[in-house]
PDB file of C-alpha atoms in Angstrom:
ATOM      1  CA  MET H 955      15.009 -12.498 -16.886  1.00 69.00           C
ATOM      2  CA  LYS H 956      12.060 -12.218 -19.265  1.00 77.00           C
ATOM      3  CA  ILE H 957       9.032 -14.380 -18.987  1.00 75.00           C
ATOM      4  CA  LYS H 958       9.758 -15.867 -22.444  1.00 75.00           C
ATOM      5  CA  SER H 959      13.235 -16.765 -21.404  1.00 80.00           C
ATOM      6  CA  LYS H 960      12.057 -18.402 -18.207  1.00 75.00           C
ATOM      7  CA  LEU H 961       9.440 -20.376 -20.071  1.00 76.00           C
ATOM      8  CA  MET H 962      11.993 -21.604 -22.641  1.00 77.00           C
ATOM      9  CA  LEU H 963      14.397 -22.561 -19.914  1.00 81.00           C
ATOM     10  CA  GLY H 964      11.708 -24.554 -18.235  1.00 77.00           C
ATOM     11  CA  LEU H 965      10.664 -26.326 -21.461  1.00 80.00           C
ATOM     12  CA  TRP H 966      14.365 -27.108 -22.168  1.00 84.00           C
ATOM     13  CA  VAL H 967      14.829 -28.679 -18.689  1.00 82.00           C
ATOM     14  CA  LEU H 968      11.624 -30.744 -19.267  1.00 81.00           C
ATOM     15  CA  PHE H 969      12.947 -31.778 -22.629  1.00 82.00           C
ATOM     16  CA  LEU H 970      16.215 -32.879 -21.225  1.00 85.00           C
ATOM     17  CA  LEU H 971      14.638 -34.810 -18.411  1.00 82.00           C
ATOM     18  CA  ILE H 972      12.363 -36.633 -20.887  1.00 84.00           C
ATOM     19  CA  LEU H 973      15.363 -37.371 -23.133  1.00 85.00           C
ATOM     20  CA  LEU H 974      17.264 -38.564 -20.064  1.00 83.00           C
ATOM     21  CA  MET H 975      14.414 -40.901 -18.979  1.00 82.00           C
ATOM     22  CA  GLY H 976      13.963 -42.317 -22.425  1.00 82.00           C
ATOM     23  CA  LEU H 977      17.655 -42.982 -22.959  1.00 86.00           C
ATOM     24  CA  SER H 978      18.026 -44.639 -19.526  1.00 82.00           C
ATOM     25  CA  ALA H 979      15.089 -46.882 -20.086  1.00 82.00           C
ATOM     26  CA  ASN H 980      16.285 -47.800 -23.575  1.00 82.00           C
ATOM     27  CA  MET H 981      19.780 -48.584 -22.178  1.00 84.00           C
ATOM     28  CA  TYR H 982      18.409 -50.937 -19.582  1.00 79.00           C
ATOM     29  CA  ILE H 983      16.056 -52.678 -21.973  1.00 81.00           C
ATOM     30  CA  TYR H 984      18.893 -53.226 -24.495  1.00 82.00           C
ATOM     31  CA  LYS H 985      21.200 -54.588 -21.832  1.00 78.00           C
ATOM     32  CA  MET H 986      18.523 -57.019 -20.551  1.00 76.00           C
ATOM     33  CA  GLY H 987      17.791 -58.197 -24.121  1.00 74.00           C
ATOM     34  CA  LYS H 988      21.490 -58.769 -24.731  1.00 76.00           C
ATOM     35  CA  ASP H 989      21.879 -60.686 -21.422  1.00 68.00           C
ATOM     36  CA  SER H 990      18.923 -62.894 -22.196  1.00 70.00           C
ATOM     37  CA  LYS H 991      20.318 -63.763 -25.681  1.00 72.00           C
ATOM     38  CA  SER H 992      23.674 -64.763 -24.352  1.00 69.00           C
ATOM     39  CA  ILE H 993      22.049 -66.938 -21.688  1.00 66.00           C
ATOM     40  CA  LEU H 994      20.173 -69.074 -24.232  1.00 73.00           C
ATOM     41  CA  LYS H 995      22.646 -69.256 -27.031  1.00 79.00           C
ATOM     42  CA  ASP H 996      25.582 -71.437 -25.893  1.00 78.00           C
ATOM     43  CA  ASN H 997      23.953 -73.344 -23.120  1.00 88.00           C
ATOM     44  CA  TYR H 998      20.969 -74.297 -25.203  1.00 90.00           C
ATOM     45  CA  ILE H 999      23.239 -75.582 -27.921  1.00 93.00           C
ATOM     46  CA  SER H1000      25.045 -77.815 -25.412  1.00 94.00           C
ATOM     47  CA  ILE H1001      21.658 -79.155 -24.123  1.00 95.00           C
ATOM     48  CA  LYS H1002      20.579 -79.776 -27.661  1.00 96.00           C
ATOM     49  CA  TYR H1003      23.830 -81.719 -28.352  1.00 97.00           C
ATOM     50  CA  ALA H1004      23.276 -83.724 -25.220  1.00 97.00           C
ATOM     51  CA  LYS H1005      19.796 -84.582 -26.322  1.00 97.00           C
ATOM     52  CA  GLU H1006      21.071 -85.707 -29.728  1.00 97.00           C
ATOM     53  CA  MET H1007      23.843 -87.857 -28.222  1.00 97.00           C
ATOM     54  CA  LEU H1008      21.273 -89.557 -25.948  1.00 97.00           C
ATOM     55  CA  GLN H1009      19.004 -90.319 -28.956  1.00 96.00           C
ATOM     56  CA  GLN H1010      21.983 -91.779 -30.934  1.00 96.00           C
ATOM     57  CA  LEU H1011      23.120 -93.777 -27.879  1.00 95.00           C
ATOM     58  CA  ASP H1012      19.649 -95.373 -27.770  1.00 94.00           C
ATOM     59  CA  GLN H1013      19.877 -96.119 -31.519  1.00 93.00           C
ATOM     60  CA  MET H1014      23.326 -97.789 -31.107  1.00 92.00           C
ATOM     61  CA  SER H1015      21.631-100.718 -29.370  1.00 86.00           C
ATOM     62  CA  ASN H1016      19.809-101.458 -32.637  1.00 86.00           C
ATOM     63  CA  ALA H1017      22.192-103.537 -34.793  1.00 82.00           C
ATOM     64  CA  GLU H1018      20.880-102.080 -38.099  1.00 90.00           C
ATOM     65  CA  LYS H1019      21.287 -98.499 -36.971  1.00 90.00           C
ATOM     66  CA  ALA H1020      24.322 -98.791 -34.770  1.00 90.00           C
ATOM     67  CA  GLN H1021      27.011 -97.703 -37.252  1.00 93.00           C
ATOM     68  CA  GLN H1022      25.038 -94.610 -38.485  1.00 95.00           C
ATOM     69  CA  ALA H1023      24.134 -93.718 -34.884  1.00 94.00           C
ATOM     70  CA  ALA H1024      27.760 -94.001 -33.768  1.00 95.00           C
ATOM     71  CA  SER H1025      28.738 -91.710 -36.671  1.00 96.00           C
ATOM     72  CA  VAL H1026      26.205 -89.100 -35.720  1.00 97.00           C
ATOM     73  CA  PHE H1027      27.045 -89.410 -31.969  1.00 96.00           C
ATOM     74  CA  GLU H1028      30.776 -88.785 -32.887  1.00 97.00           C
ATOM     75  CA  LYS H1029      29.805 -85.705 -34.985  1.00 98.00           C
ATOM     76  CA  THR H1030      27.653 -84.315 -32.187  1.00 97.00           C
ATOM     77  CA  LEU H1031      30.340 -85.036 -29.592  1.00 97.00           C
ATOM     78  CA  LYS H1032      32.929 -83.055 -31.669  1.00 97.00           C
ATOM     79  CA  GLN H1033      30.499 -80.158 -31.849  1.00 96.00           C
ATOM     80  CA  GLU H1034      30.041 -80.349 -28.049  1.00 96.00           C
ATOM     81  CA  GLU H1035      33.810 -80.391 -27.524  1.00 96.00           C
ATOM     82  CA  SER H1036      34.007 -77.057 -29.451  1.00 94.00           C
ATOM     83  CA  ASN H1037      31.082 -75.528 -27.399  1.00 92.00           C
ATOM     84  CA  ILE H1038      32.511 -75.714 -23.902  1.00 92.00           C
ATOM     85  CA  THR H1039      31.054 -72.762 -21.961  1.00 87.00           C
ATOM     86  CA  GLU H1040      30.814 -73.706 -18.291  1.00 91.00           C
ATOM     87  CA  PRO H1041      33.222 -74.669 -15.568  1.00 92.00           C
ATOM     88  CA  GLY H1042      33.425 -78.501 -15.309  1.00 93.00           C
ATOM     89  CA  GLU H1043      31.891 -79.013 -18.721  1.00 95.00           C
ATOM     90  CA  LYS H1044      35.354 -79.536 -20.388  1.00 96.00           C
ATOM     91  CA  GLU H1045      36.328 -82.294 -18.033  1.00 97.00           C
ATOM     92  CA  THR H1046      32.968 -84.044 -18.300  1.00 97.00           C
ATOM     93  CA  VAL H1047      33.104 -83.927 -22.143  1.00 97.00           C
ATOM     94  CA  ALA H1048      36.753 -85.333 -22.033  1.00 97.00           C
ATOM     95  CA  LEU H1049      35.471 -88.186 -19.828  1.00 97.00           C
ATOM     96  CA  LEU H1050      32.571 -88.719 -22.210  1.00 97.00           C
ATOM     97  CA  ARG H1051      35.066 -88.926 -25.161  1.00 97.00           C
ATOM     98  CA  THR H1052      37.103 -91.506 -23.246  1.00 97.00           C
ATOM     99  CA  ASP H1053      33.988 -93.630 -22.440  1.00 97.00           C
ATOM    100  CA  PHE H1054      32.719 -93.340 -26.035  1.00 96.00           C
ATOM    101  CA  GLU H1055      36.082 -94.586 -27.417  1.00 96.00           C
ATOM    102  CA  ARG H1056      35.973 -97.473 -24.955  1.00 96.00           C
ATOM    103  CA  TYR H1057      32.398 -98.235 -25.889  1.00 95.00           C
ATOM    104  CA  ARG H1058      33.497 -98.415 -29.623  1.00 93.00           C
ATOM    105  CA  GLN H1059      35.914-101.181 -28.654  1.00 93.00           C
ATOM    106  CA  ASN H1060      33.220-102.999 -26.550  1.00 91.00           C
ATOM    107  CA  PRO H1061      29.703-102.075 -27.603  1.00 89.00           C
ATOM    108  CA  ALA H1062      28.166-104.955 -25.693  1.00 85.00           C
ATOM    109  CA  SER H1063      29.104-103.386 -22.350  1.00 89.00           C
ATOM    110  CA  PRO H1064      26.047-101.949 -20.469  1.00 92.00           C
ATOM    111  CA  GLN H1065      28.303-100.407 -17.953  1.00 95.00           C
ATOM    112  CA  LEU H1066      29.862 -98.228 -20.660  1.00 94.00           C
ATOM    113  CA  VAL H1067      26.383 -97.268 -22.024  1.00 95.00           C
ATOM    114  CA  ASN H1068      25.388 -96.239 -18.397  1.00 96.00           C
ATOM    115  CA  ALA H1069      28.674 -94.252 -18.013  1.00 97.00           C
ATOM    116  CA  ILE H1070      28.112 -92.446 -21.326  1.00 97.00           C
ATOM    117  CA  ARG H1071      24.523 -91.716 -20.339  1.00 97.00           C
ATOM    118  CA  ALA H1072      25.626 -90.398 -16.922  1.00 97.00           C
ATOM    119  CA  LYS H1073      28.186 -88.067 -18.585  1.00 97.00           C
ATOM    120  CA  ILE H1074      25.674 -86.763 -20.982  1.00 97.00           C
ATOM    121  CA  TYR H1075      23.245 -86.053 -18.053  1.00 97.00           C
ATOM    122  CA  LYS H1076      26.046 -84.254 -16.249  1.00 97.00           C
ATOM    123  CA  ILE H1077      26.657 -82.027 -19.312  1.00 97.00           C
ATOM    124  CA  THR H1078      22.945 -81.255 -19.423  1.00 96.00           C
ATOM    125  CA  GLU H1079      22.855 -80.583 -15.613  1.00 96.00           C
ATOM    126  CA  VAL H1080      25.932 -78.216 -15.890  1.00 95.00           C
ATOM    127  CA  ASN H1081      24.241 -76.190 -18.675  1.00 94.00           C
ATOM    128  CA  MET H1082      20.767 -76.187 -17.061  1.00 94.00           C
ATOM    129  CA  ASN H1083      22.397 -74.920 -13.807  1.00 93.00           C
ATOM    130  CA  ALA H1084      24.172 -72.188 -15.759  1.00 90.00           C
ATOM    131  CA  LEU H1085      20.900 -71.164 -17.429  1.00 88.00           C
ATOM    132  CA  GLU H1086      19.204 -70.910 -14.021  1.00 89.00           C
ATOM    133  CA  ARG H1087      22.051 -68.959 -12.610  1.00 88.00           C
ATOM    134  CA  ARG H1088      22.170 -66.483 -15.447  1.00 83.00           C
ATOM    135  CA  ASN H1089      18.455 -66.188 -15.454  1.00 82.00           C
ATOM    136  CA  LEU H1090      18.601 -65.129 -11.785  1.00 86.00           C
ATOM    137  CA  ALA H1091      21.265 -62.581 -12.688  1.00 82.00           C
ATOM    138  CA  VAL H1092      19.031 -61.146 -15.427  1.00 80.00           C
ATOM    139  CA  GLN H1093      16.163 -61.035 -13.024  1.00 83.00           C
ATOM    140  CA  ASN H1094      18.310 -59.078 -10.584  1.00 86.00           C
ATOM    141  CA  ASN H1095      19.389 -56.730 -13.369  1.00 82.00           C
ATOM    142  CA  VAL H1096      15.714 -56.199 -14.329  1.00 81.00           C
ATOM    143  CA  GLU H1097      14.883 -55.377 -10.627  1.00 85.00           C
ATOM    144  CA  ARG H1098      17.797 -52.933 -10.476  1.00 86.00           C
ATOM    145  CA  ALA H1099      16.791 -51.380 -13.712  1.00 82.00           C
ATOM    146  CA  VAL H1100      13.252 -50.863 -12.418  1.00 83.00           C
ATOM    147  CA  VAL H1101      14.633 -49.108  -9.339  1.00 87.00           C
ATOM    148  CA  TYR H1102      16.862 -46.802 -11.340  1.00 84.00           C
ATOM    149  CA  VAL H1103      14.294 -45.877 -13.863  1.00 82.00           C
ATOM    150  CA  SER H1104      11.768 -45.317 -11.067  1.00 85.00           C
ATOM    151  CA  LEU H1105      14.108 -43.055  -9.215  1.00 87.00           C
ATOM    152  CA  LEU H1106      14.887 -41.094 -12.408  1.00 82.00           C
ATOM    153  CA  LEU H1107      11.147 -40.874 -13.072  1.00 83.00           C
ATOM    154  CA  ALA H1108      10.547 -39.495  -9.546  1.00 86.00           C
ATOM    155  CA  VAL H1109      13.306 -36.870 -10.127  1.00 84.00           C
ATOM    156  CA  CYS H1110      11.708 -35.904 -13.480  1.00 80.00           C
ATOM    157  CA  ILE H1111       8.253 -35.607 -12.029  1.00 82.00           C
ATOM    158  CA  LEU H1112       9.454 -33.514  -9.076  1.00 85.00           C
ATOM    159  CA  THR H1113      11.471 -31.300 -11.315  1.00 82.00           C
ATOM    160  CA  SER H1114       8.550 -30.917 -13.727  1.00 79.00           C
ATOM    161  CA  PHE H1115       6.208 -29.941 -10.837  1.00 79.00           C
ATOM    162  CA  SER H1116       8.737 -27.476  -9.613  1.00 81.00           C
ATOM    163  CA  ILE H1117       8.910 -25.882 -13.037  1.00 76.00           C
ATOM    164  CA  ILE H1118       5.107 -25.907 -13.411  1.00 76.00           C
ATOM    165  CA  PHE H1119       4.523 -24.260 -10.087  1.00 77.00           C
ATOM    166  CA  ASN H1120       7.465 -21.785 -10.202  1.00 74.00           C
ATOM    167  CA  ILE H1121       6.910 -20.420 -13.747  1.00 67.00           C
ATOM    168  CA  PRO H1122       3.451 -18.924 -12.864  1.00 63.00           C
ATOM    169  CA  GLU H1123       4.824 -17.693  -9.622  1.00 62.00           C
ATOM    170  CA  ASN H1124       7.558 -15.773 -11.458  1.00 58.00           C
ATOM    171  CA  MET H1125       5.133 -14.348 -13.972  1.00 59.00           C
ATOM    172  CA  LYS H1126       3.282 -12.269 -11.432  1.00 55.00           C
TER     173      LYS H1126
END
């Protein structure tokens, strides 16, 4: 094999290793970005709805704002009912719906207000726990990606050194 052919072969191997390294790193970065987006999206929306319902629940104790607050609460509760993402959330939202309907019949009941508040806190807790759980999964994926990319980098470096030291050896 001619020196020029050996040199070209070595350069092509280096090129392919660099390409492999770049594609692997990009794949892992893309996957992590996608995972983090999905973590925030649905669970954050449920937490936002819960916050809004708590604010409206507080407003319902004000006689002047009670009707409007109940209307906003109803709208937000419907939105939450269509954003069920976690195990146990559907049941809690159904219980919240039941308590809210009972509250509309008897708005003077502090027990119902407390029951509604407890259900809203439970929805928040379920979604916060899901955020924490998914965040840990993403962190594990990041650690795994670092290991894979580091191993690939080591292979690329070793192969590059092998080519660097073997080409001059073959030129003699």
